[in-house]
Amino acid sequence: MKTLCSPRADAREQILMAAAQCFTEKGFHASSIDDVAGRLKATKGFIYHHYRSKIELFFDVYQVGMDALLSAVRAASTVSGPPLELLRAMLLVHIRVMFEYYAFEHVVAQAVQLHRFHALTPAQRSRMDVLMAERDALENLYKAVIRDGQRCGDFATDIDPSIAARTVLGGVHWSLIWYRPDLGRTPAQIDRLAHHMVQTLLKGMQRRS
């Protein structure tokens, strides 16, 4: 995904970036097509030429965020090494993607509430179910490496892999609340922050001697 200011970003990419920022700042329900158009200094017609509704725009913003997470974490999960180091690598790329795609990952987090409480048409519900299945696939990558770590002794055997995965992911995603992308951290500062977060999260699962 190119940056919003990139002259190479095509119309749909520009719309998605603007929508992601609107949904992050105001939430899905409070945002409007007018808001997205205003951020782009475009007309509503420009948006509607590419998207028939706000919910369809939301779905595509979610897709960008989830695709970025899933592809990065899946790649990290296939590297050879002990489960502890695999999990560390998965979490590090997860956090880096969240900070790089900050607004898009906010929308990924919002989708859970939309899935549970928003009235959707059958077609919209079907699309949402597909998106939630991708979220489950991401979670399952973490469950699998935690189970492997329990079998080889990296992780405590008295923890539930499902609960552990969700707790760790909850800790990672909570950074969307406190992280400030506007502070202009350097890549090295972001890397140090990610390492501190991962070290804290992993300590609770490691097997005690």
Coordinates of N, CA, C and O in Angstrom, one line a residue, residues 47-198:
I47 N -16.2 9.1 -4.8 CA -16.2 7.9 -3.9 C -17.2 6.9 -4.5 O -16.9 5.7 -4.6
Y48 N -18.4 7.3 -4.8 CA -19.5 6.4 -5.3 C -19.1 5.7 -6.6 O -19.7 4.7 -7.0
H49 N -18.3 6.4 -7.4 CA -17.8 5.8 -8.6 C -17.1 4.5 -8.4 O -17.1 3.5 -9.2
H50 N -16.5 4.4 -7.2 CA -15.7 3.2 -6.9 C -16.3 2.3 -5.8 O -16.1 1.1 -5.8
Y51 N -17.2 2.9 -5.0 CA -17.8 2.1 -3.9 C -19.3 2.5 -3.8 O -19.6 3.7 -3.7
R52 N -20.1 1.5 -3.7 CA -21.6 1.7 -3.7 C -22.1 2.1 -2.3 O -23.1 2.7 -2.2
S53 N -21.3 1.8 -1.2 CA -21.8 2.1 0.1 C -20.6 2.2 1.1 O -19.5 1.7 0.8
K54 N -20.9 2.8 2.2 CA -19.8 2.9 3.3 C -19.4 1.5 3.8 O -18.2 1.3 4.1
I55 N -20.3 0.6 3.9 CA -20.0 -0.7 4.4 C -19.0 -1.4 3.5 O -18.1 -2.1 3.9
E56 N -19.2 -1.3 2.2 CA -18.3 -1.9 1.2 C -16.9 -1.3 1.3 O -15.9 -2.0 1.2
L57 N -16.9 0.0 1.5 CA -15.6 0.6 1.7 C -14.9 0.1 3.0 O -13.7 -0.1 3.0
F58 N -15.7 0.0 4.1 CA -15.2 -0.6 5.3 C -14.6 -2.0 5.1 O -13.5 -2.3 5.6
F59 N -15.3 -2.8 4.3 CA -14.8 -4.2 4.1 C -13.4 -4.2 3.4 O -12.5 -4.9 3.8
D60 N -13.2 -3.3 2.4 CA -12.0 -3.2 1.7 C -10.9 -2.7 2.5 O -9.7 -3.1 2.4
V61 N -11.2 -1.7 3.4 CA -10.2 -1.2 4.3 C -9.7 -2.3 5.3 O -8.5 -2.5 5.5
Y62 N -10.7 -3.1 5.8 CA -10.4 -4.2 6.6 C -9.5 -5.2 5.9 O -8.5 -5.7 6.5
Q63 N -9.8 -5.5 4.7 CA -9.1 -6.5 3.9 C -7.6 -6.1 3.7 O -6.7 -6.9 3.9
V64 N -7.4 -4.8 3.5 CA -6.0 -4.3 3.4 C -5.2 -4.6 4.7 O -4.1 -5.1 4.7
G65 N -5.8 -4.2 5.8 CA -5.2 -4.4 7.1 C -5.0 -5.9 7.5 O -3.9 -6.3 7.9
M66 N -6.0 -6.7 7.2 CA -5.9 -8.1 7.6 C -4.9 -8.8 6.6 O -4.1 -9.7 7.1
D67 N -4.9 -8.5 5.4 CA -4.0 -9.1 4.4 C -2.5 -8.8 4.8 O -1.6 -9.7 4.8
A68 N -2.3 -7.6 5.2 CA -0.9 -7.2 5.7 C -0.5 -8.0 6.9 O 0.7 -8.5 6.9
L69 N -1.4 -8.1 7.9 CA -1.0 -8.9 9.1 C -0.8 -10.4 8.8 O 0.1 -11.0 9.2
L70 N -1.8 -11.0 8.1 CA -1.8 -12.4 7.8 C -0.6 -12.8 7.0 O 0.1 -13.8 7.3
S71 N -0.3 -12.1 6.0 CA 0.9 -12.5 5.1 C 2.2 -12.3 5.9 O 3.1 -13.2 5.8
A72 N 2.3 -11.3 6.7 CA 3.6 -11.1 7.5 C 3.7 -12.2 8.6 O 4.8 -12.8 8.7
V73 N 2.7 -12.4 9.3 CA 2.8 -13.4 10.4 C 2.9 -14.8 9.9 O 3.7 -15.6 10.4
R74 N 2.2 -15.1 8.8 CA 2.3 -16.4 8.2 C 3.7 -16.7 7.7 O 4.3 -17.8 7.9
A75 N 4.3 -15.7 7.1 CA 5.7 -15.9 6.6 C 6.7 -16.1 7.8 O 7.5 -17.0 7.7
A76 N 6.5 -15.3 8.9 CA 7.3 -15.5 10.0 C 7.1 -16.9 10.7 O 8.1 -17.4 11.2
S77 N 6.0 -17.4 10.6 CA 5.7 -18.7 11.2 C 6.3 -19.9 10.5 O 6.3 -21.0 11.1
T78 N 6.8 -19.7 9.3 CA 7.3 -20.8 8.5 C 8.9 -20.9 8.6 O 9.5 -21.8 8.1
V79 N 9.5 -19.9 9.3 CA 10.9 -19.9 9.4 C 11.3 -21.0 10.4 O 10.7 -21.2 11.4
S80 N 12.4 -21.7 10.1 CA 12.8 -22.8 11.0 C 13.4 -22.3 12.3 O 14.1 -21.2 12.3
G81 N 13.1 -23.0 13.3 CA 13.6 -22.5 14.6 C 12.7 -23.0 15.7 O 11.6 -23.5 15.5
P82 N 13.2 -22.9 17.0 CA 12.4 -23.3 18.1 C 11.1 -22.5 18.2 O 11.1 -21.3 17.8
P83 N 10.0 -23.0 18.8 CA 8.8 -22.3 18.9 C 8.9 -20.9 19.6 O 8.2 -20.0 19.2
L84 N 9.7 -20.8 20.6 CA 9.8 -19.6 21.3 C 10.3 -18.5 20.4 O 9.8 -17.4 20.3
E85 N 11.3 -18.8 19.5 CA 11.9 -17.8 18.6 C 10.9 -17.6 17.4 O 10.8 -16.4 16.9
L86 N 10.1 -18.6 17.0 CA 9.1 -18.4 16.0 C 8.0 -17.4 16.5 O 7.6 -16.5 15.8
L87 N 7.6 -17.6 17.7 CA 6.6 -16.8 18.3 C 7.1 -15.3 18.4 O 6.4 -14.4 18.2
R88 N 8.3 -15.2 18.8 CA 8.9 -13.9 19.0 C 8.9 -13.2 17.6 O 8.6 -12.0 17.5
A89 N 9.3 -13.9 16.6 CA 9.4 -13.4 15.2 C 8.0 -13.0 14.7 O 7.8 -11.9 14.1
M90 N 7.0 -13.8 15.0 CA 5.6 -13.5 14.6 C 5.1 -12.3 15.2 O 4.5 -11.4 14.6
L91 N 5.4 -12.1 16.5 CA 4.9 -11.0 17.2 C 5.6 -9.7 16.8 O 5.0 -8.6 16.7
L92 N 6.9 -9.8 16.5 CA 7.6 -8.6 16.1 C 7.1 -8.1 14.7 O 6.8 -6.9 14.6
V93 N 6.9 -9.0 13.8 CA 6.3 -8.5 12.5 C 4.9 -8.1 12.6 O 4.5 -7.1 12.0
H94 N 4.1 -8.7 13.5 CA 2.8 -8.3 13.8 C 2.7 -6.9 14.2 O 1.9 -6.0 13.7
I95 N 3.5 -6.5 15.2 CA 3.6 -5.2 15.8 C 4.0 -4.2 14.7 O 3.5 -3.1 14.6
R96 N 5.1 -4.5 14.0 CA 5.6 -3.6 13.0 C 4.5 -3.3 11.9 O 4.3 -2.2 11.5
V97 N 3.8 -4.3 11.5 CA 2.7 -4.1 10.5 C 1.6 -3.2 11.1 O 1.1 -2.3 10.5
M98 N 1.3 -3.5 12.4 CA 0.2 -2.6 13.0 C 0.6 -1.2 13.1 O -0.2 -0.3 12.8
F99 N 1.9 -0.9 13.3 CA 2.3 0.5 13.4 C 2.4 1.1 12.0 O 2.1 2.3 11.8
E100 N 2.8 0.3 11.0 CA 2.9 0.8 9.6 C 1.5 1.0 9.0 O 1.3 2.0 8.3
Y101 N 0.6 0.1 9.3 CA -0.8 0.2 8.8 C -1.7 0.7 9.9 O -2.8 0.1 10.0
Y102 N -1.3 1.6 10.7 CA -2.0 1.9 11.9 C -3.5 2.1 11.7 O -4.3 1.5 12.4
A103 N -3.9 3.0 10.8 CA -5.3 3.3 10.6 C -6.1 2.0 10.1 O -7.2 1.7 10.5
F104 N -5.5 1.3 9.2 CA -6.1 0.1 8.7 C -6.3 -1.0 9.8 O -7.3 -1.6 9.9
E105 N -5.3 -1.1 10.7 CA -5.5 -2.1 11.8 C -6.5 -1.6 12.8 O -7.1 -2.4 13.5
H106 N -6.7 -0.3 13.0 CA -7.8 0.2 13.8 C -9.1 -0.3 13.2 O -10.0 -0.7 14.0
V107 N -9.3 -0.3 11.9 CA -10.5 -0.8 11.3 C -10.7 -2.3 11.5 O -11.8 -2.8 11.8
V108 N -9.6 -3.1 11.5 CA -9.6 -4.5 11.7 C -10.2 -4.7 13.1 O -11.0 -5.6 13.4
A109 N -9.7 -3.9 14.1 CA -10.2 -4.1 15.5 C -11.7 -3.7 15.6 O -12.5 -4.3 16.3
Q110 N -12.1 -2.7 14.8 CA -13.5 -2.3 14.9 C -14.5 -3.3 14.3 O -15.6 -3.4 14.6
A111 N -13.9 -4.2 13.4 CA -14.8 -5.1 12.7 C -15.5 -6.1 13.6 O -16.5 -6.6 13.3
V112 N -14.8 -6.4 14.7 CA -15.4 -7.4 15.7 C -16.8 -6.9 16.2 O -17.8 -7.6 16.2
Q113 N -16.8 -5.6 16.5 CA -18.1 -5.0 17.0 C -19.1 -4.9 15.9 O -20.3 -5.1 16.1
L114 N -18.6 -4.6 14.7 CA -19.5 -4.5 13.5 C -20.1 -5.9 13.3 O -21.3 -6.0 13.0
H115 N -19.3 -6.9 13.4 CA -19.8 -8.3 13.1 C -20.8 -8.7 14.1 O -21.8 -9.4 13.8
R116 N -20.7 -8.3 15.3 CA -21.6 -8.7 16.4 C -22.9 -7.9 16.4 O -24.0 -8.5 16.7
F117 N -22.8 -6.6 16.2 CA -23.9 -5.8 16.5 C -24.5 -5.0 15.4 O -25.6 -4.4 15.5
H118 N -23.9 -4.9 14.2 CA -24.4 -4.1 13.1 C -25.3 -5.0 12.3 O -25.1 -6.1 11.9
A119 N -26.5 -4.4 11.9 CA -27.4 -5.1 11.0 C -26.8 -5.1 9.6 O -26.5 -4.1 9.0
L120 N -26.7 -6.3 9.0 CA -26.1 -6.5 7.7 C -27.1 -7.3 6.8 O -27.9 -8.1 7.3
T121 N -27.0 -7.0 5.5 CA -27.8 -7.8 4.6 C -27.1 -9.2 4.5 O -26.0 -9.4 4.9
P122 N -27.8 -10.1 3.9 CA -27.2 -11.5 3.8 C -25.9 -11.4 3.0 O -24.9 -12.1 3.4
A123 N -25.8 -10.6 2.0 CA -24.6 -10.6 1.2 C -23.5 -9.9 2.0 O -22.3 -10.4 2.0
Q124 N -23.8 -8.9 2.8 CA -22.8 -8.3 3.7 C -22.4 -9.2 4.8 O -21.2 -9.3 5.1
R125 N -23.3 -9.9 5.3 CA -23.0 -10.9 6.4 C -22.1 -12.0 5.8 O -21.1 -12.4 6.5
S126 N -22.3 -12.4 4.6 CA -21.4 -13.4 4.0 C -20.0 -12.9 3.9 O -19.0 -13.6 4.2
R127 N -19.9 -11.6 3.4 CA -18.5 -11.0 3.3 C -17.9 -10.9 4.6 O -16.7 -11.2 4.8
M128 N -18.6 -10.5 5.6 CA -18.1 -10.3 7.0 C -17.6 -11.7 7.5 O -16.6 -11.7 8.2
D129 N -18.4 -12.7 7.3 CA -18.0 -14.0 7.7 C -16.6 -14.5 7.1 O -15.8 -15.1 7.8
V130 N -16.4 -14.1 5.9 CA -15.1 -14.4 5.2 C -14.0 -13.6 5.9 O -12.9 -14.2 6.2
L131 N -14.3 -12.4 6.2 CA -13.2 -11.5 6.9 C -12.9 -12.1 8.3 O -11.8 -12.1 8.7
M132 N -14.0 -12.5 9.0 CA -13.7 -13.0 10.3 C -13.0 -14.4 10.3 O -12.2 -14.7 11.2
A133 N -13.2 -15.1 9.2 CA -12.5 -16.4 9.1 C -11.0 -16.1 8.9 O -10.1 -16.9 9.4
E134 N -10.6 -15.0 8.2 CA -9.2 -14.7 8.1 C -8.6 -14.3 9.4 O -7.5 -14.6 9.7
R135 N -9.4 -13.6 10.2 CA -9.0 -13.2 11.6 C -8.8 -14.5 12.4 O -7.8 -14.6 13.1
D136 N -9.7 -15.5 12.3 CA -9.5 -16.8 13.0 C -8.2 -17.5 12.5 O -7.5 -18.1 13.3
A137 N -7.9 -17.4 11.2 CA -6.7 -18.0 10.6 C -5.5 -17.4 11.3 O -4.5 -18.1 11.6
L138 N -5.5 -16.1 11.5 CA -4.4 -15.4 12.1 C -4.2 -15.9 13.5 O -3.1 -16.3 14.0
E139 N -5.3 -16.0 14.3 CA -5.2 -16.5 15.6 C -4.7 -17.9 15.7 O -4.0 -18.3 16.6
N140 N -5.1 -18.8 14.7 CA -4.7 -20.2 14.7 C -3.2 -20.3 14.5 O -2.7 -21.3 15.0
L141 N -2.6 -19.4 13.8 CA -1.2 -19.5 13.6 C -0.5 -19.4 15.0 O 0.5 -20.1 15.3
Y142 N -1.0 -18.5 15.8 CA -0.4 -18.3 17.2 C -0.7 -19.6 18.1 O 0.1 -20.0 18.8
K143 N -1.9 -20.1 18.0 CA -2.3 -21.3 18.8 C -1.3 -22.4 18.4 O -0.9 -23.2 19.3
A144 N -1.1 -22.6 17.1 CA -0.2 -23.7 16.7 C 1.2 -23.6 17.2 O 1.7 -24.6 17.7
V145 N 1.8 -22.5 17.2 CA 3.2 -22.3 17.7 C 3.2 -22.4 19.2 O 4.2 -22.9 19.8
I146 N 2.2 -22.0 19.9 CA 2.1 -22.1 21.3 C 2.0 -23.6 21.7 O 2.7 -24.1 22.6
R147 N 1.2 -24.4 21.0 CA 1.1 -25.8 21.3 C 2.5 -26.5 21.0 O 2.9 -27.4 21.8
D148 N 3.1 -26.1 19.9 CA 4.4 -26.7 19.6 C 5.4 -26.4 20.7 O 6.2 -27.2 21.1
G149 N 5.3 -25.2 21.2 CA 6.2 -24.8 22.3 C 6.0 -25.5 23.6 O 6.9 -25.8 24.4
Q150 N 4.7 -25.9 23.9 CA 4.4 -26.7 25.0 C 5.0 -28.1 24.9 O 5.5 -28.7 25.9
R151 N 4.9 -28.6 23.7 CA 5.4 -30.0 23.5 C 6.9 -30.1 23.6 O 7.4 -31.1 24.1
C152 N 7.6 -29.0 23.3 CA 9.1 -29.1 23.3 C 9.6 -28.5 24.6 O 10.9 -28.5 24.8
G153 N 8.8 -27.9 25.4 CA 9.2 -27.4 26.7 C 9.5 -25.9 26.7 O 10.0 -25.4 27.8
D154 N 9.3 -25.2 25.6 CA 9.5 -23.7 25.6 C 8.5 -23.0 26.5 O 8.8 -22.0 27.1
F155 N 7.2 -23.5 26.4 CA 6.1 -22.8 27.1 C 5.5 -23.7 28.2 O 5.6 -24.9 28.1
A156 N 5.0 -23.1 29.2 CA 4.4 -23.8 30.3 C 3.2 -24.7 29.8 O 2.5 -24.3 28.9
T157 N 3.1 -25.9 30.3 CA 2.0 -26.8 29.9 C 0.7 -26.5 30.6 O -0.3 -27.1 30.2
D158 N 0.7 -25.7 31.6 CA -0.6 -25.5 32.3 C -1.3 -24.3 31.8 O -2.2 -23.8 32.5
I159 N -1.0 -23.8 30.7 CA -1.7 -22.7 30.1 C -2.5 -23.2 28.9 O -2.1 -24.2 28.2
D160 N -3.7 -22.6 28.6 CA -4.5 -23.0 27.5 C -4.0 -22.2 26.3 O -4.0 -21.0 26.3
P161 N -3.7 -23.0 25.2 CA -3.1 -22.3 24.0 C -4.1 -21.3 23.4 O -3.7 -20.2 22.9
S162 N -5.4 -21.6 23.5 CA -6.4 -20.6 22.9 C -6.4 -19.4 23.7 O -6.4 -18.3 23.2
I163 N -6.5 -19.5 25.0 CA -6.5 -18.3 25.9 C -5.2 -17.6 25.8 O -5.2 -16.3 25.8
A164 N -4.1 -18.3 25.8 CA -2.8 -17.6 25.7 C -2.7 -16.8 24.4 O -2.2 -15.7 24.4
A165 N -3.1 -17.4 23.3 CA -3.0 -16.7 22.0 C -3.9 -15.4 22.0 O -3.4 -14.4 21.6
R166 N -5.1 -15.5 22.5 CA -6.0 -14.4 22.6 C -5.4 -13.3 23.5 O -5.6 -12.1 23.3
T167 N -4.8 -13.7 24.6 CA -4.3 -12.8 25.6 C -3.1 -12.0 25.0 O -3.0 -10.8 25.1
V168 N -2.2 -12.8 24.3 CA -1.1 -12.2 23.7 C -1.5 -11.2 22.6 O -1.0 -10.1 22.5
L169 N -2.4 -11.6 21.8 CA -2.9 -10.8 20.7 C -3.7 -9.5 21.3 O -3.6 -8.5 20.7
G170 N -4.4 -9.7 22.4 CA -5.0 -8.6 23.0 C -4.0 -7.6 23.5 O -4.2 -6.4 23.4
G171 N -2.9 -8.1 24.1 CA -1.8 -7.2 24.5 C -1.2 -6.4 23.3 O -0.9 -5.2 23.4
V172 N -1.0 -7.1 22.2 CA -0.5 -6.5 21.0 C -1.5 -5.4 20.5 O -1.1 -4.3 20.2
H173 N -2.7 -5.8 20.4 CA -3.7 -4.9 19.7 C -4.1 -3.7 20.6 O -4.5 -2.7 20.1
W174 N -3.8 -3.8 21.9 CA -4.1 -2.7 22.8 C -3.2 -1.5 22.5 O -3.5 -0.4 22.8
S175 N -2.1 -1.8 21.9 CA -1.2 -0.7 21.5 C -1.8 0.2 20.5 O -1.4 1.4 20.4
L176 N -2.9 -0.2 19.8 CA -3.6 0.7 19.0 C -4.3 1.9 19.8 O -4.6 2.9 19.2
I177 N -4.5 1.6 21.1 CA -5.0 2.7 21.9 C -4.0 3.7 22.4 O -4.2 4.9 22.4
W178 N -2.8 3.1 22.8 CA -1.8 4.0 23.4 C -0.7 4.5 22.5 O 0.0 5.5 22.7
Y179 N -0.5 3.8 21.3 CA 0.5 4.2 20.4 C 0.2 5.5 19.7 O -1.0 5.6 19.3
R180 N 1.2 6.4 19.5 CA 0.9 7.6 18.9 C 1.7 7.7 17.6 O 2.9 8.0 17.6
P181 N 1.1 7.4 16.4 CA 1.8 7.5 15.2 C 2.3 8.9 14.8 O 3.2 9.0 14.0
D182 N 1.7 9.9 15.4 CA 2.1 11.3 15.0 C 3.4 11.7 15.7 O 3.8 12.9 15.5
L183 N 4.0 10.9 16.6 CA 5.2 11.3 17.3 C 6.4 11.2 16.4 O 7.5 11.7 16.8
G184 N 6.3 10.6 15.2 CA 7.4 10.5 14.3 C 8.6 9.7 14.7 O 9.7 10.1 14.6
R185 N 8.3 8.6 15.3 CA 9.4 7.7 15.8 C 10.2 7.2 14.6 O 9.7 6.9 13.5
T186 N 11.5 7.0 14.8 CA 12.3 6.5 13.7 C 12.1 5.0 13.6 O 11.6 4.4 14.6
P187 N 12.5 4.3 12.5 CA 12.4 2.9 12.5 C 13.1 2.2 13.6 O 12.6 1.2 14.1
A188 N 14.3 2.7 14.0 CA 15.0 2.1 15.1 C 14.2 2.2 16.4 O 14.2 1.3 17.3
Q189 N 13.6 3.3 16.7 CA 12.8 3.5 17.9 C 11.5 2.6 17.9 O 11.2 2.0 18.9
I190 N 10.9 2.4 16.7 CA 9.8 1.5 16.6 C 10.3 0.1 16.9 O 9.6 -0.7 17.5
D191 N 11.4 -0.3 16.3 CA 11.9 -1.6 16.5 C 12.2 -1.9 18.0 O 11.9 -3.0 18.5
R192 N 12.8 -0.9 18.7 CA 13.0 -1.1 20.2 C 11.7 -1.2 20.9 O 11.6 -2.1 21.8
L193 N 10.7 -0.4 20.6 CA 9.4 -0.5 21.2 C 8.8 -1.9 21.0 O 8.3 -2.5 21.9
A194 N 8.9 -2.4 19.7 CA 8.3 -3.7 19.4 C 9.0 -4.8 20.3 O 8.4 -5.7 20.8
H195 N 10.4 -4.7 20.4 CA 11.1 -5.7 21.1 C 10.7 -5.7 22.6 O 10.6 -6.8 23.2
H196 N 10.5 -4.5 23.2 CA 10.1 -4.4 24.6 C 8.7 -5.0 24.8 O 8.5 -5.7 25.8
M197 N 7.8 -4.8 23.9 CA 6.5 -5.3 24.0 C 6.5 -6.9 23.9 O 5.9 -7.5 24.7
V198 N 7.3 -7.4 23.0 CA 7.3 -8.8 22.8 C 8.0 -9.5 24.0 O 7.5 -10.5 24.5

